[in-house]
């Protein structure tokens, strides 16, 4: 656990901005540190900073007394949820110590589903793990509850937790005025649900005083209860000095079907794509990126290495409402996606359509584009069962060689139909004499995705000697490990 250390933090700050712009602060002369600092050569400020850092590190390692002062206020908020059973607590400790971190997401998801709270003794480990695993933060914050938020206030390294919306406040107005960011975000959600326009006006009053990162999050929070009344506020945010805010505002405006932003992007999209005979698409990329396009969130220069014209084309297609293409082509998404595209721009257009399908959560377009070389993240738009069926069909037709990304986008545990398809493909690979280590990535993913109920079938594949049976025994052991983990949390 890291304890706040203003002396060390000052040294780090000076190092980050450079000693030419900011000197390390002078230390008080009294005390051991002050006496040592007074002897440091001041000829070169950079060397002085390194010497001071060395002194602090040695001082830390030598030990020090706990700082004097009032003890922190205890956590007074009660979490009524039951804690996890003792065997599950012990398992969590093992996972956090590094032996099985791959299974931590499943442990957390199961605990959340069961309505349990994280054990107090493991909260420091959980908060530290989620510091570097942003994908775990939401579920860790939920399981940690009020005690986790209390702990986060005592350690700057856990400050990420204070930025996640917390609970259902009794007095949202008071919390909006005086709470920490996560508490204010929760308060804003409550106020927005009660009166969207009033909540937005409340945000407008503090807008200039909010840090850029917070402004961007609050703009995203306007997605809940979005109304046409948000448009003027969001249009103004397009001129914000922070790019992250402008990007968030453009995204939110794109979700307002009657907004001027949508009209502008629709006009640009119509100028880029139109029918070319019965089965082709005529593509005309933007000739330039004018000031209006920049204001709407399109960069003048491609950051991807693609030609600028291709970049602008992809950005326009991605921001155009997908309903526009039905009007332009007079056809369904499946029929539009089947049209031939000019080879030079095919990747940009398909990528733009795919991004739009993900952003607009359009199942029809995701269904039409899946399997046409579109990004695998499209699968996240499909219902879980349909996603699994799609991947199972792909594996049945093409094997596991190119299925790794598809499998990682399927919610776990996989349905038995997908599990059977994966095991069938493994069996086929084993029978064909393929090298088992060529499928090590797929086996790792299968260990986390297969339903543990399939362990008997894996056992049957593990019979005999050789590398493949050995690999199947390892897979079966993983499934049994997960089955035990589930039983510890859920019983049975």
Coordinates of C-alpha atoms in Angstrom, one line a residue:
X1 CA 0.0 0.0 0.0
X2 CA 1.5 3.3 -1.0
X3 CA 1.3 6.1 1.6
X4 CA 1.0 9.7 0.3
X5 CA 4.5 11.2 0.4
X6 CA 4.6 14.9 -0.6
X7 CA 8.4 15.0 -0.6
X8 CA 8.6 12.1 -3.1
X9 CA 5.7 13.5 -5.2
X10 CA 7.4 16.8 -5.5
X11 CA 10.5 15.1 -6.8
X12 CA 8.5 13.1 -9.3
X13 CA 6.7 16.3 -10.5
X14 CA 10.0 18.1 -11.0
X15 CA 11.4 15.2 -12.9
X16 CA 8.3 15.0 -15.2
X17 CA 8.3 18.6 -16.2
X18 CA 12.1 18.9 -16.2
X19 CA 14.4 20.7 -13.8
X20 CA 14.9 23.5 -16.3
X21 CA 11.3 24.5 -15.7
X22 CA 10.8 23.5 -12.1
X23 CA 13.2 23.0 -9.3
X24 CA 12.7 20.4 -6.6
X25 CA 11.4 22.1 -3.5
X26 CA 13.6 23.1 -0.6
X27 CA 13.4 20.7 2.4
X28 CA 13.1 22.0 5.9
X29 CA 16.6 22.1 7.5
X30 CA 15.6 20.2 10.6
X31 CA 15.4 16.4 10.7
X32 CA 17.5 13.7 9.1
X33 CA 16.3 14.3 5.6
X34 CA 16.9 18.1 5.8
X35 CA 20.4 17.6 7.1
X36 CA 21.3 15.3 4.3
X37 CA 19.7 17.5 1.7
X38 CA 21.7 20.5 2.9
X39 CA 24.9 18.7 1.9
X40 CA 23.8 18.0 -1.7
X41 CA 25.7 19.8 -4.4
X42 CA 23.6 22.5 -6.1
X43 CA 25.8 23.0 -9.2
X44 CA 23.5 21.0 -11.5
X45 CA 19.8 20.9 -10.7
X46 CA 19.3 17.6 -12.4
X47 CA 22.1 16.0 -10.5
X48 CA 20.7 17.5 -7.3
X49 CA 17.2 16.0 -8.0
X50 CA 18.7 12.6 -8.5
X51 CA 20.7 12.9 -5.3
X52 CA 17.6 13.9 -3.4
X53 CA 15.7 11.0 -4.9
X54 CA 18.5 8.6 -3.7
X55 CA 18.3 10.1 -0.2
X56 CA 14.6 9.6 0.0
X57 CA 14.8 6.0 -1.3
X58 CA 17.4 5.1 1.3
X59 CA 15.4 6.8 4.0
X60 CA 12.4 4.7 3.0
X61 CA 14.3 1.5 3.0
X62 CA 15.8 2.3 6.4
X63 CA 12.4 2.6 7.9
X64 CA 10.6 5.5 9.5
X65 CA 8.0 6.2 12.1
X66 CA 4.4 6.4 11.2
X67 CA 3.5 10.0 10.7
X68 CA 1.9 11.7 13.6
X69 CA -1.6 13.2 13.3
X70 CA -5.2 12.3 13.7
X71 CA -6.1 8.8 12.5
X72 CA -8.4 8.6 9.4
X73 CA -12.1 8.6 10.0
X74 CA -13.4 5.1 10.1
X75 CA -15.8 3.8 7.4
X76 CA -19.3 4.3 8.9
X77 CA -21.3 3.3 5.9
X78 CA -22.7 -0.3 6.3
X79 CA -22.7 -2.7 3.3
X80 CA -25.7 -5.0 3.9
X81 CA -24.6 -7.6 1.3
X82 CA -23.2 -10.9 2.6
X83 CA -19.4 -11.4 2.2
X84 CA -18.1 -14.2 0.0
X85 CA -17.8 -17.7 1.7
X86 CA -14.5 -18.5 3.3
X87 CA -13.3 -20.9 0.6
X88 CA -14.0 -18.3 -2.1
X89 CA -12.1 -15.7 -0.1
X90 CA -9.1 -18.0 0.1
X91 CA -9.3 -18.6 -3.7
X92 CA -9.4 -14.8 -4.3
X93 CA -6.2 -14.4 -2.3
X94 CA -4.6 -17.0 -4.5
X95 CA -5.8 -15.3 -7.7
X96 CA -4.5 -11.9 -6.5
X97 CA -1.1 -13.3 -5.6
X98 CA -0.7 -14.1 -9.3
X99 CA -1.5 -17.7 -9.5
X100 CA -4.5 -17.6 -11.8
X101 CA -5.1 -13.9 -12.6
X102 CA -6.7 -15.1 -15.8
X103 CA -9.6 -16.4 -13.8
X104 CA -10.1 -13.2 -11.7
X105 CA -12.6 -11.7 -14.2
X106 CA -14.8 -14.8 -13.9
X107 CA -14.5 -14.9 -10.1
X108 CA -15.6 -11.2 -9.9
X109 CA -18.5 -11.7 -12.3
X110 CA -19.7 -14.7 -10.4
X111 CA -19.5 -12.8 -7.1
X112 CA -21.4 -9.9 -8.6
X113 CA -24.1 -12.2 -10.0
X114 CA -24.5 -13.8 -6.5
X115 CA -25.0 -10.3 -4.9
X116 CA -21.9 -10.7 -2.6
X117 CA -19.5 -8.1 -1.4
X118 CA -15.7 -8.5 -1.6
X119 CA -14.0 -9.7 1.6
X120 CA -12.5 -6.7 3.5
X121 CA -9.1 -8.4 3.9
X122 CA -8.7 -8.6 0.1
X123 CA -9.8 -5.1 -0.8
X124 CA -6.2 -3.7 -1.0
X125 CA -5.2 -6.4 -3.4
X126 CA -8.4 -6.0 -5.5
X127 CA -8.0 -2.2 -5.7
X128 CA -4.3 -2.6 -6.7
X129 CA -5.2 -5.2 -9.3
X130 CA -7.8 -2.9 -10.9
X131 CA -5.4 0.0 -10.9
X132 CA -3.7 -1.6 -13.9
X133 CA -6.7 -3.6 -15.2
X134 CA -9.2 -1.0 -16.4
X135 CA -11.5 -3.7 -17.6
X136 CA -12.0 -4.9 -14.0
X137 CA -12.7 -1.5 -12.4
X138 CA -16.4 -1.4 -12.7
X139 CA -17.0 -4.8 -11.2
X140 CA -14.3 -4.3 -8.5
X141 CA -15.9 -0.9 -7.5
X142 CA -19.3 -2.6 -7.2
X143 CA -18.0 -5.5 -5.1
X144 CA -15.8 -3.2 -2.9
X145 CA -18.8 -1.1 -2.0
X146 CA -18.6 1.7 0.6
X147 CA -15.5 0.3 2.3
X148 CA -13.7 0.2 -0.9
X149 CA -14.5 3.9 -1.6
X150 CA -13.4 4.7 2.0
X151 CA -10.1 2.9 1.4
X152 CA -9.6 4.7 -2.0
X153 CA -9.7 8.0 -0.2
X154 CA -6.7 7.0 1.9
X155 CA -4.4 6.0 -1.0
X156 CA -3.7 8.1 -4.1
X157 CA -2.9 4.9 -6.1
X158 CA -6.5 3.8 -5.7
X159 CA -8.0 7.2 -6.7
X160 CA -9.4 5.5 -9.8
X161 CA -12.2 4.2 -7.6
X162 CA -13.3 7.7 -6.6
X163 CA -14.0 8.5 -10.3
X164 CA -16.6 5.7 -10.7
X165 CA -20.2 6.6 -10.0
X166 CA -21.1 5.3 -6.5
X167 CA -24.4 4.2 -5.1
X168 CA -27.8 5.9 -5.1
X169 CA -27.4 9.1 -3.1
X170 CA -30.1 10.3 -0.7
X171 CA -29.4 14.0 -1.4
X172 CA -28.0 14.3 -4.9
X173 CA -28.0 18.1 -4.9
X174 CA -25.8 18.2 -1.9
X175 CA -23.5 15.4 -3.2
X176 CA -23.3 17.2 -6.6
X177 CA -22.0 20.3 -4.8
X178 CA -19.7 18.7 -2.2
X179 CA -18.9 15.1 -3.3
X180 CA -15.9 13.6 -4.9
X181 CA -16.0 13.0 -8.6
X182 CA -17.6 9.5 -8.5
X183 CA -20.2 10.7 -6.0
X184 CA -21.0 13.7 -8.2
X185 CA -21.3 11.4 -11.2
X186 CA -23.8 9.2 -9.3
X187 CA -25.7 12.3 -8.2
X188 CA -25.7 13.6 -11.8
X189 CA -27.2 10.3 -13.0
X190 CA -30.0 10.6 -10.4
X191 CA -30.7 14.2 -11.2
X192 CA -30.7 13.4 -14.9
X193 CA -33.2 10.6 -14.5
X194 CA -35.5 12.9 -12.6
X195 CA -35.3 16.0 -14.8
X196 CA -32.8 15.8 -17.8
X197 CA -33.0 19.5 -18.6
X198 CA -32.5 20.6 -15.0
X199 CA -29.5 18.3 -14.6
X200 CA -27.9 19.7 -17.7
X201 CA -28.4 23.2 -16.5
X202 CA -26.8 22.3 -13.2
X203 CA -23.8 21.0 -15.1
X204 CA -23.7 24.1 -17.2
X205 CA -23.2 26.2 -14.0
X206 CA -20.0 24.4 -13.0
X207 CA -18.8 23.6 -16.6
X208 CA -15.9 26.1 -16.7
X209 CA -14.6 24.9 -13.4
X210 CA -14.6 21.2 -14.2
X211 CA -11.3 19.6 -15.4
X212 CA -11.2 18.5 -19.0
X213 CA -11.3 14.8 -18.2
X214 CA -14.3 15.4 -16.0
X215 CA -16.0 17.4 -18.6
X216 CA -15.7 14.6 -21.1
X217 CA -17.1 12.1 -18.6
X218 CA -20.1 14.4 -17.9
X219 CA -20.7 14.8 -21.6
X220 CA -20.9 11.0 -21.9
X221 CA -23.2 10.9 -18.9
X222 CA -25.7 13.0 -21.0
X223 CA -26.4 9.8 -22.9
X224 CA -28.8 8.8 -20.2
X225 CA -32.1 10.7 -20.7
X226 CA -30.8 12.4 -23.9
X227 CA -33.2 15.0 -25.3
X228 CA -33.2 17.5 -28.1
X229 CA -32.7 20.1 -25.4
X230 CA -29.1 18.8 -25.1
X231 CA -28.1 20.0 -28.6
X232 CA -27.2 23.6 -27.8
X233 CA -25.0 22.5 -24.9
X234 CA -23.3 19.8 -26.9
X235 CA -22.8 22.1 -29.9
X236 CA -21.0 24.5 -27.6
X237 CA -18.9 21.7 -26.3
X238 CA -17.7 21.1 -29.9
X239 CA -15.6 24.3 -29.4
X240 CA -14.2 23.1 -26.1
X241 CA -10.4 23.6 -25.7
X242 CA -9.9 19.9 -24.9
X243 CA -10.1 17.4 -27.7
X244 CA -11.4 14.6 -25.4
X245 CA -14.4 16.8 -24.7
X246 CA -15.0 17.7 -28.4
X247 CA -14.8 14.0 -29.3
X248 CA -17.3 13.1 -26.6
X249 CA -19.7 15.9 -27.7
X250 CA -19.6 14.8 -31.3
X251 CA -20.4 11.2 -30.2
X252 CA -23.4 12.4 -28.2
X253 CA -24.6 14.7 -31.0
X254 CA -24.5 11.8 -33.4
X255 CA -27.0 10.1 -31.2
X256 CA -29.5 12.9 -31.5
X257 CA -31.4 12.1 -34.7
X258 CA -32.8 15.6 -35.3
X259 CA -29.5 17.5 -34.5
X260 CA -27.7 19.8 -36.9
X261 CA -24.6 17.6 -36.4
X262 CA -26.5 14.6 -37.8
X263 CA -27.7 16.6 -40.7
X264 CA -24.2 17.8 -41.5
X265 CA -22.7 14.3 -41.3
X266 CA -25.6 12.9 -43.4
X267 CA -24.9 15.4 -46.1
X268 CA -21.3 14.6 -46.1
X269 CA -22.1 10.8 -46.2
X270 CA -24.5 11.2 -49.1
X271 CA -21.7 13.0 -51.1
X272 CA -19.3 10.2 -50.5
X273 CA -21.4 7.0 -51.3
X274 CA -24.1 6.3 -53.8
X275 CA -25.3 3.5 -56.1
X276 CA -23.2 2.7 -59.1
X277 CA -25.5 0.5 -61.2
X278 CA -27.2 -2.5 -59.7
X279 CA -24.4 -4.0 -57.7
X280 CA -21.6 -1.5 -57.1
X281 CA -21.0 1.5 -54.8
X282 CA -19.6 4.7 -56.2
X283 CA -17.1 6.2 -53.7
X284 CA -16.1 9.8 -53.8
X285 CA -14.0 10.7 -50.8
X286 CA -13.9 14.3 -49.4
X287 CA -11.6 16.5 -51.4
X288 CA -10.5 18.4 -48.3
X289 CA -11.0 18.6 -44.6
X290 CA -12.5 22.0 -44.0
X291 CA -13.0 23.9 -40.8
X292 CA -16.5 22.6 -40.3
X293 CA -15.3 19.0 -40.6
X294 CA -12.6 19.7 -38.1
X295 CA -15.1 21.2 -35.7
X296 CA -17.2 18.1 -36.0
X297 CA -14.3 15.9 -34.9
X298 CA -12.4 14.9 -38.0
X299 CA -8.6 15.3 -37.9
X300 CA -7.0 17.0 -40.9
X301 CA -4.2 14.5 -41.0
X302 CA -4.6 10.7 -40.8
X303 CA -3.1 9.3 -37.6
X304 CA -3.2 5.8 -39.1
X305 CA -0.8 6.0 -42.0
X306 CA -3.7 5.9 -44.5
X307 CA -4.0 8.6 -47.1
X308 CA -5.8 11.7 -45.7
X309 CA -8.6 11.3 -48.2
X310 CA -9.2 7.7 -47.1
X311 CA -9.1 8.8 -43.5
X312 CA -11.7 11.5 -44.0
X313 CA -13.9 9.1 -45.9
X314 CA -13.8 6.5 -43.1
X315 CA -14.5 9.2 -40.5
X316 CA -17.5 10.5 -42.4
X317 CA -19.0 7.1 -43.0
X318 CA -18.5 6.1 -39.3
X319 CA -20.3 9.3 -38.2
X320 CA -23.2 9.0 -40.7
X321 CA -26.4 7.5 -39.4
X322 CA -26.8 4.1 -40.8
X323 CA -30.4 4.9 -41.7
X324 CA -29.1 7.2 -44.4
X325 CA -27.7 4.3 -46.4
X326 CA -31.1 2.6 -46.6
X327 CA -32.4 5.9 -48.1
X328 CA -29.5 6.3 -50.5
X329 CA -29.5 2.7 -51.8
X330 CA -33.1 1.8 -51.2
X331 CA -32.0 -1.5 -49.9
X332 CA -31.4 -3.5 -46.7
X333 CA -28.0 -3.6 -44.9
X334 CA -27.4 -7.1 -46.2
X335 CA -28.0 -5.9 -49.8
X336 CA -25.9 -2.8 -49.4
X337 CA -23.0 -4.7 -47.7
X338 CA -23.0 -7.2 -50.6
X339 CA -22.4 -4.5 -53.2
X340 CA -18.9 -4.3 -54.7
X341 CA -16.7 -1.5 -53.4
X342 CA -13.7 0.1 -55.2
X343 CA -10.7 -1.8 -54.0
X344 CA -8.9 1.4 -53.0
X345 CA -11.6 2.5 -50.6
X346 CA -13.2 -0.8 -49.6
X347 CA -11.4 -1.1 -46.3
X348 CA -12.2 2.5 -45.3
X349 CA -15.9 2.1 -46.1
X350 CA -16.4 -1.3 -44.4
X351 CA -14.4 -0.1 -41.4
X352 CA -16.6 3.0 -41.3
X353 CA -19.8 1.0 -41.5
X354 CA -18.6 -1.3 -38.8
X355 CA -17.7 1.5 -36.4
X356 CA -21.1 3.0 -37.0
X357 CA -22.8 -0.3 -36.3
X358 CA -20.9 -0.6 -33.0
X359 CA -21.5 3.0 -32.0
X360 CA -25.2 2.9 -33.0
X361 CA -25.6 -0.7 -31.7
X362 CA -27.3 -1.6 -35.0
X363 CA -27.9 -5.4 -35.0
X364 CA -29.0 -5.5 -38.7
X365 CA -25.8 -3.8 -39.9
X366 CA -23.7 -5.9 -37.6
X367 CA -25.4 -9.1 -38.9
X368 CA -24.8 -7.9 -42.5
X369 CA -21.1 -7.0 -42.0
X370 CA -20.1 -10.0 -39.9
X371 CA -18.0 -12.4 -41.9
X372 CA -17.2 -9.9 -44.6
X373 CA -13.8 -9.1 -43.3
X374 CA -15.2 -6.5 -40.9
X375 CA -13.7 -6.1 -37.4
X376 CA -14.5 -8.8 -34.9
X377 CA -15.8 -6.2 -32.4
X378 CA -18.9 -6.2 -34.5
X379 CA -19.8 -9.4 -32.8
X380 CA -20.3 -7.5 -29.5
X381 CA -23.4 -5.9 -31.1
X382 CA -25.1 -9.3 -31.8
X383 CA -27.2 -11.0 -29.1
X384 CA -24.8 -13.5 -27.2
X385 CA -26.5 -16.6 -28.6
X386 CA -26.3 -15.3 -32.2
X387 CA -22.7 -14.3 -31.7
X388 CA -21.8 -17.8 -30.5
X389 CA -23.7 -19.4 -33.4
X390 CA -21.8 -17.1 -35.9
X391 CA -18.4 -18.1 -34.4
X392 CA -19.4 -21.8 -34.2
X393 CA -20.3 -21.8 -37.9
X394 CA -17.0 -20.0 -38.8
X395 CA -15.0 -22.6 -36.8
X396 CA -16.9 -25.5 -38.4
X397 CA -16.1 -24.1 -41.9
X398 CA -12.5 -22.8 -41.4
X399 CA -11.2 -24.4 -38.2
X400 CA -9.5 -22.6 -35.3
X401 CA -6.6 -21.0 -37.2
X402 CA -8.2 -17.6 -37.6
X403 CA -10.8 -17.8 -34.9
X404 CA -8.9 -16.5 -31.9
X405 CA -10.1 -12.9 -32.2
X406 CA -13.7 -14.2 -32.8
X407 CA -13.6 -16.3 -29.7
X408 CA -12.3 -13.5 -27.5
X409 CA -15.3 -11.5 -28.5
X410 CA -17.8 -14.1 -27.4
X411 CA -19.3 -13.7 -23.9
X412 CA -18.2 -16.5 -21.5
X413 CA -19.0 -19.1 -20.6
X414 CA -19.7 -20.2 -24.2
X415 CA -22.9 -22.0 -25.0
X416 CA -22.5 -25.7 -25.4
X417 CA -23.0 -25.4 -29.1
X418 CA -19.9 -23.2 -29.4
X419 CA -18.0 -25.4 -27.0
X420 CA -18.7 -28.5 -29.0
X421 CA -17.6 -26.7 -32.2
X422 CA -14.3 -25.7 -30.5
X423 CA -13.7 -29.2 -29.2
X424 CA -14.6 -30.7 -32.6
X425 CA -11.9 -28.4 -34.2
X426 CA -9.3 -29.4 -31.6
X427 CA -10.1 -33.1 -32.3
X428 CA -9.8 -32.6 -36.0
X429 CA -6.5 -30.8 -35.6
X430 CA -5.2 -33.6 -33.4
X431 CA -6.2 -36.3 -35.9
X432 CA -4.6 -34.4 -38.7
X433 CA -1.2 -34.4 -37.0
X434 CA -1.1 -30.7 -36.5
X435 CA 1.3 -29.4 -33.8
X436 CA -0.6 -28.8 -30.6
X437 CA 1.5 -25.8 -29.7
X438 CA 0.2 -24.1 -32.9
X439 CA -3.1 -24.0 -31.0
X440 CA -1.8 -22.9 -27.6
X441 CA -3.5 -19.5 -27.9
X442 CA -6.9 -21.1 -28.8
X443 CA -6.5 -23.5 -25.9
X444 CA -5.8 -20.7 -23.4
X445 CA -9.0 -18.9 -24.6
X446 CA -10.9 -22.2 -24.5
X447 CA -9.8 -22.8 -20.9
X448 CA -11.5 -19.5 -19.9
X449 CA -14.5 -19.8 -22.3
X450 CA -15.6 -23.4 -22.3
X451 CA -18.4 -24.4 -20.0
X452 CA -16.9 -26.6 -17.2
X453 CA -19.7 -29.0 -17.8
X454 CA -17.8 -30.2 -20.9
X455 CA -15.0 -31.6 -18.9
X456 CA -16.0 -35.2 -19.5
X457 CA -15.8 -34.7 -23.2
X458 CA -12.3 -33.2 -22.8
X459 CA -11.3 -36.2 -20.6
X460 CA -12.3 -38.5 -23.5
X461 CA -10.0 -36.6 -25.9
X462 CA -7.2 -36.8 -23.4
X463 CA -7.0 -40.6 -23.5
X464 CA -3.7 -42.0 -24.7
X465 CA -0.1 -40.7 -24.8
X466 CA 1.5 -37.9 -26.8
X467 CA 1.4 -34.1 -26.9
X468 CA -2.3 -33.7 -27.8
X469 CA -3.6 -35.9 -24.9
X470 CA -1.2 -34.0 -22.6
X471 CA -2.7 -30.7 -23.9
X472 CA -6.3 -32.0 -23.4
X473 CA -5.4 -33.1 -19.8
X474 CA -4.2 -29.6 -19.1
X475 CA -7.4 -28.2 -20.5
X476 CA -9.5 -30.6 -18.4
X477 CA -7.6 -29.5 -15.3
X478 CA -8.4 -25.9 -16.1
X479 CA -12.1 -26.6 -16.4
X480 CA -12.1 -28.5 -13.1
X481 CA -10.3 -25.5 -11.5
X482 CA -13.0 -23.2 -12.7
X483 CA -15.8 -25.6 -11.6
X484 CA -14.3 -25.6 -8.1
X485 CA -14.1 -21.9 -8.1
X486 CA -17.7 -21.6 -9.0
X487 CA -18.8 -24.1 -6.3
X488 CA -16.9 -22.1 -3.7
X489 CA -18.7 -19.0 -4.7
X490 CA -22.2 -20.3 -5.5
X491 CA -22.3 -23.5 -3.6
X492 CA -23.3 -26.9 -5.1

